[in-house]
PDB file of C-alpha atoms in Angstrom:
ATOM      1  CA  UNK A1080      32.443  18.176  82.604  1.00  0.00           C
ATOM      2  CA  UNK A1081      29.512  20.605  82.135  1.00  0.00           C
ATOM      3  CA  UNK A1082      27.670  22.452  84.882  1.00  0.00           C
ATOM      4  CA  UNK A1083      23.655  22.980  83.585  1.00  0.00           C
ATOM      5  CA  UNK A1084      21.437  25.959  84.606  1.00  0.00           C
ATOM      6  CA  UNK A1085      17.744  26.103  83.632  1.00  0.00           C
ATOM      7  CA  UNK A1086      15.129  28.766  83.282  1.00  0.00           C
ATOM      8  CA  UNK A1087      11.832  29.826  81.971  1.00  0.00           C
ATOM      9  CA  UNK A1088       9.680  27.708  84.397  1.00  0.00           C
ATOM     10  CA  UNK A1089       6.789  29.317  86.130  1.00  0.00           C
ATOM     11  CA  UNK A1090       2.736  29.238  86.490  1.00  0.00           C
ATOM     12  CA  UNK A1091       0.492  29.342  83.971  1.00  0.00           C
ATOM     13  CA  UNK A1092      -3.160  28.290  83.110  1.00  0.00           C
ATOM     14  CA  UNK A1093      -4.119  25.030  81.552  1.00  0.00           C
ATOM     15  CA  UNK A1094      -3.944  25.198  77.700  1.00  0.00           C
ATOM     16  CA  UNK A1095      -1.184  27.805  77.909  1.00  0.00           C
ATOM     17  CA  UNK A1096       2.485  27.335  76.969  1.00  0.00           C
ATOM     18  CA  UNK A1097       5.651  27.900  78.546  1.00  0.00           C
ATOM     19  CA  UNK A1098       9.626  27.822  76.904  1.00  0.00           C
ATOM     20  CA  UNK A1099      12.491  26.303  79.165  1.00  0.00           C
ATOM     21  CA  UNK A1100      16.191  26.603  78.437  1.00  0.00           C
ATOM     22  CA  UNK A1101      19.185  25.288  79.999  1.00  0.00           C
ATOM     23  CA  UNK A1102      22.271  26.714  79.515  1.00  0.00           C
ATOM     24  CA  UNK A1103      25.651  24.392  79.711  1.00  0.00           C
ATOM     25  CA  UNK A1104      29.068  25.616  80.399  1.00  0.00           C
ATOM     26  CA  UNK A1105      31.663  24.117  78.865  1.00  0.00           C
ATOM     27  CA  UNK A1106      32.907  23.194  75.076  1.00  0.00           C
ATOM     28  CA  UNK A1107      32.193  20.088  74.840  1.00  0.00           C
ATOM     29  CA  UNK A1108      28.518  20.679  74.823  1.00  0.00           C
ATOM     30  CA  UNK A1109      28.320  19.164  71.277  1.00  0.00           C
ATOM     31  CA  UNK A1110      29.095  15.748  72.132  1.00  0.00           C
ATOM     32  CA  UNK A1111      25.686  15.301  74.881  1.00  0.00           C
ATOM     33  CA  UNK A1112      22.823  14.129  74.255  1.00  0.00           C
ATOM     34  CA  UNK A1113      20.689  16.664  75.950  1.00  0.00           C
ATOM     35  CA  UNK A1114      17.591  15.422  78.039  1.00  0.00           C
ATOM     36  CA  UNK A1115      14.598  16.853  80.096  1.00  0.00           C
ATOM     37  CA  UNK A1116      13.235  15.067  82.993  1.00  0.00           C
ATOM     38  CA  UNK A1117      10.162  15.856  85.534  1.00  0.00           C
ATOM     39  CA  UNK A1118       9.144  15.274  88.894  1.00  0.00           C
ATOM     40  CA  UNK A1119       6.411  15.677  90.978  1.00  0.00           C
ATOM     41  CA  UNK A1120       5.883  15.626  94.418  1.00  0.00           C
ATOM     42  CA  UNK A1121       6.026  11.974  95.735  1.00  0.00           C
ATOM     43  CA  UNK A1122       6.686  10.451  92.296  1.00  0.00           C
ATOM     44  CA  UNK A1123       9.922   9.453  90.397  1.00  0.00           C
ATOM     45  CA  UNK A1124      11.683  11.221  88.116  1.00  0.00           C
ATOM     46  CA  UNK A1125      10.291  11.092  84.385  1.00  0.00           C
ATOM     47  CA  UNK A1126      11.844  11.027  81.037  1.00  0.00           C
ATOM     48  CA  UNK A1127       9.986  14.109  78.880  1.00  0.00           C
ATOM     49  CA  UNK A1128      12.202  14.550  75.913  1.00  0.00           C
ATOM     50  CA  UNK A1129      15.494  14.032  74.910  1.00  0.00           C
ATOM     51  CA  UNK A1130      17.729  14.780  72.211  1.00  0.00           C
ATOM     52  CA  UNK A1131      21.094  14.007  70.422  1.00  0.00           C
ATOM     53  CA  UNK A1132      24.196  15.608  70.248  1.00  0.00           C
ATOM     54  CA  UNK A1133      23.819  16.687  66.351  1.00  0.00           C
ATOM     55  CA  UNK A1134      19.682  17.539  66.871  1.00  0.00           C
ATOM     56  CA  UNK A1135      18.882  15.266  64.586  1.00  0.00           C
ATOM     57  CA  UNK A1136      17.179  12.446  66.885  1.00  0.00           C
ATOM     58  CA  UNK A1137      14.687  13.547  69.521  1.00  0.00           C
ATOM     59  CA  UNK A1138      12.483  10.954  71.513  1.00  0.00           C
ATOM     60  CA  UNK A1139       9.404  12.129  73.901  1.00  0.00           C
ATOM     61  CA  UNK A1140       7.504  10.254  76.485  1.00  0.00           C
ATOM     62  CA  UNK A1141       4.400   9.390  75.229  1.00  0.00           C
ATOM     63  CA  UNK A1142       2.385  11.844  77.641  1.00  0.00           C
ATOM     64  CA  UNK A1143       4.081  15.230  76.215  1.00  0.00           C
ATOM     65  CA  UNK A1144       4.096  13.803  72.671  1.00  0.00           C
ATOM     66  CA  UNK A1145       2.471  16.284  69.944  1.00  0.00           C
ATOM     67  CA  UNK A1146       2.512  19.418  73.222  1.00  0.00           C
ATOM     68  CA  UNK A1147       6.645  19.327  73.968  1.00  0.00           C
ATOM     69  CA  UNK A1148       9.402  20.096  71.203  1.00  0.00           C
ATOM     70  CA  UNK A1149      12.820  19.780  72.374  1.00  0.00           C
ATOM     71  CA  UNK A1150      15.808  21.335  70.337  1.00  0.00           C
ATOM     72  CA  UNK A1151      19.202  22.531  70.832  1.00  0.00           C
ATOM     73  CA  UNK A1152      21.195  25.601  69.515  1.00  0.00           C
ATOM     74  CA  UNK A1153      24.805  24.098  70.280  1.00  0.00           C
ATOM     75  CA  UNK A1154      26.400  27.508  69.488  1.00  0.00           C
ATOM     76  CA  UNK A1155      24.883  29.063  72.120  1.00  0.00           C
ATOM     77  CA  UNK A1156      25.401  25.996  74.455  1.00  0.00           C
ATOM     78  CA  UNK A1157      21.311  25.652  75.070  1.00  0.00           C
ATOM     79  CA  UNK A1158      18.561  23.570  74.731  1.00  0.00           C
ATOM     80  CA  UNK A1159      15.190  23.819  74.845  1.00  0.00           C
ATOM     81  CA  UNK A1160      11.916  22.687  75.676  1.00  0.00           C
ATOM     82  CA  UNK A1161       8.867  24.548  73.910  1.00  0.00           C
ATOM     83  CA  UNK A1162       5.767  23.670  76.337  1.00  0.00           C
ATOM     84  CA  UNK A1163       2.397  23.842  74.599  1.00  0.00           C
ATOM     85  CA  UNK A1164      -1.185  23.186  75.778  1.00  0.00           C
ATOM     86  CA  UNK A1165      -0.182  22.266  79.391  1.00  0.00           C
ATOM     87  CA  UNK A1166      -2.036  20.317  81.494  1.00  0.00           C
ATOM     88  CA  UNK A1167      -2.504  20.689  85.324  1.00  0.00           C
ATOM     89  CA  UNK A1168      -0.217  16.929  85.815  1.00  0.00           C
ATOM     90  CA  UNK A1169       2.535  18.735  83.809  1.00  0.00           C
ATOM     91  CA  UNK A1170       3.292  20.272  87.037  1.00  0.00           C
ATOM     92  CA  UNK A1171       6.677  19.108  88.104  1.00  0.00           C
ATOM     93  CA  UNK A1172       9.742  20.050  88.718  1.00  0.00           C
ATOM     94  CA  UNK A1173      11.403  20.217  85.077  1.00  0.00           C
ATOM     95  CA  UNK A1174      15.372  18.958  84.918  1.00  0.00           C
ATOM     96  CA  UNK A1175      17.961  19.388  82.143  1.00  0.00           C
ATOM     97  CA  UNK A1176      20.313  16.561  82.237  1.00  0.00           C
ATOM     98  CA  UNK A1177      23.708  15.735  79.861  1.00  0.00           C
ATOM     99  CA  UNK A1178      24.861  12.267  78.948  1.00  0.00           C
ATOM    100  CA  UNK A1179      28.496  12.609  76.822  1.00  0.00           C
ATOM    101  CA  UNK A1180      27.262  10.398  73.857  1.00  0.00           C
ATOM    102  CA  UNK A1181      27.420  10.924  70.467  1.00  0.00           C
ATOM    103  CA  UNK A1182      24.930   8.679  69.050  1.00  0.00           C
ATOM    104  CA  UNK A1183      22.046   8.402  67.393  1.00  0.00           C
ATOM    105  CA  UNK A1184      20.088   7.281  70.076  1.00  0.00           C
ATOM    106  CA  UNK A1185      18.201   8.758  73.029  1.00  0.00           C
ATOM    107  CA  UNK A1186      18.746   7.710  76.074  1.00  0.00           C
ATOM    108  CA  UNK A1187      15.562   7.536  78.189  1.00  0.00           C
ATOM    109  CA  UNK A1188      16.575   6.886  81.746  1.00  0.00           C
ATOM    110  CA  UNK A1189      17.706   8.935  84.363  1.00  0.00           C
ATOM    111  CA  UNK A1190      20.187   7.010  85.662  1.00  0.00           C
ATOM    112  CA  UNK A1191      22.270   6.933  81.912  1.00  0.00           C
ATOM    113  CA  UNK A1192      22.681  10.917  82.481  1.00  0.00           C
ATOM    114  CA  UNK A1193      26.054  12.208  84.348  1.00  0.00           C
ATOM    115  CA  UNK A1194      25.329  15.821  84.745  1.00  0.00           C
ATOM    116  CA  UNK A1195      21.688  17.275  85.880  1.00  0.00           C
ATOM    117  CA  UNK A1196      21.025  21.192  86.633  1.00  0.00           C
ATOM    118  CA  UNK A1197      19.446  22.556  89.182  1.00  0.00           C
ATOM    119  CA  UNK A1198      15.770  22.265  88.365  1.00  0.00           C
ATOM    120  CA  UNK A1199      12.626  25.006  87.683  1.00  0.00           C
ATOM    121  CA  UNK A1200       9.402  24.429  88.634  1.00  0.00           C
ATOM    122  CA  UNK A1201       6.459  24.145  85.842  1.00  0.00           C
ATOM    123  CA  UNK A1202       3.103  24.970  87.916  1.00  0.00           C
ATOM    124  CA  UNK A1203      -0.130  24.507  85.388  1.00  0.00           C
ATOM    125  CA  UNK A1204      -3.399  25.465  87.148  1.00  0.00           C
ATOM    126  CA  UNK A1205      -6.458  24.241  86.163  1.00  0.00           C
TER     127      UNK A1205
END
């Protein structure tokens, strides 16, 4: 099991950038493929970016692709999400979720994740 906590989130101006992390307890944190998710008020929950357990797959929804860069540092049990050039409809609640896999494929879908955090919120003004 692994208990997620992310940070980082905040408001900022259109065209400026913003770094989340979530940090994972636990030792196992090597063999998840890592994900980040968004929602917005009355909408579902997005896919953003995802990656696997080694860091060397990633997959990004087509919306953040060429702006977001996810990675991972699995020594220090975090991932990332580097946010550049945000838009106001970035805005969302941002999620770090875990899915014990070791593959080489990311898993899009919220539903294929077992463990989510708590959530910060990403507030772009225009």
């Amino acid at each position: 099991q692994v208990q997620l906590v992310e940070s980082g989130g905040g408001l900022v101006q259109a065209g400026g950038s913003l770094r989340l992390s979530c940090a994972a307890s636990g030792r196992t944190f090597s063999s998840y493929t890592m994900g980040w998710f968004r929602q917005a008020p009355g909408k579902e929950r997005e896919f953003v970016a995802g990656v696997t357990w080694s860091g060397g797959s990633t997959l990004y929804a087509d919306s953040v692709k060429g702006r977001f860069t996810i990675s991972r540092d699995n020594a220090k049990l975090t991932v990332y999400l580097q946010m550049n050039s945000l838009k106001p409809e970035d805005t969302a609640v941002y999620y770090c979720a875990a899915k014990p896999y070791r593959g080489t494929v990311v898993a899009p879908r919220p539903y294929e994740y077992d463990y989510w955090g708590q959530g910060t919120q990403v507030t772009v003004s225009s």
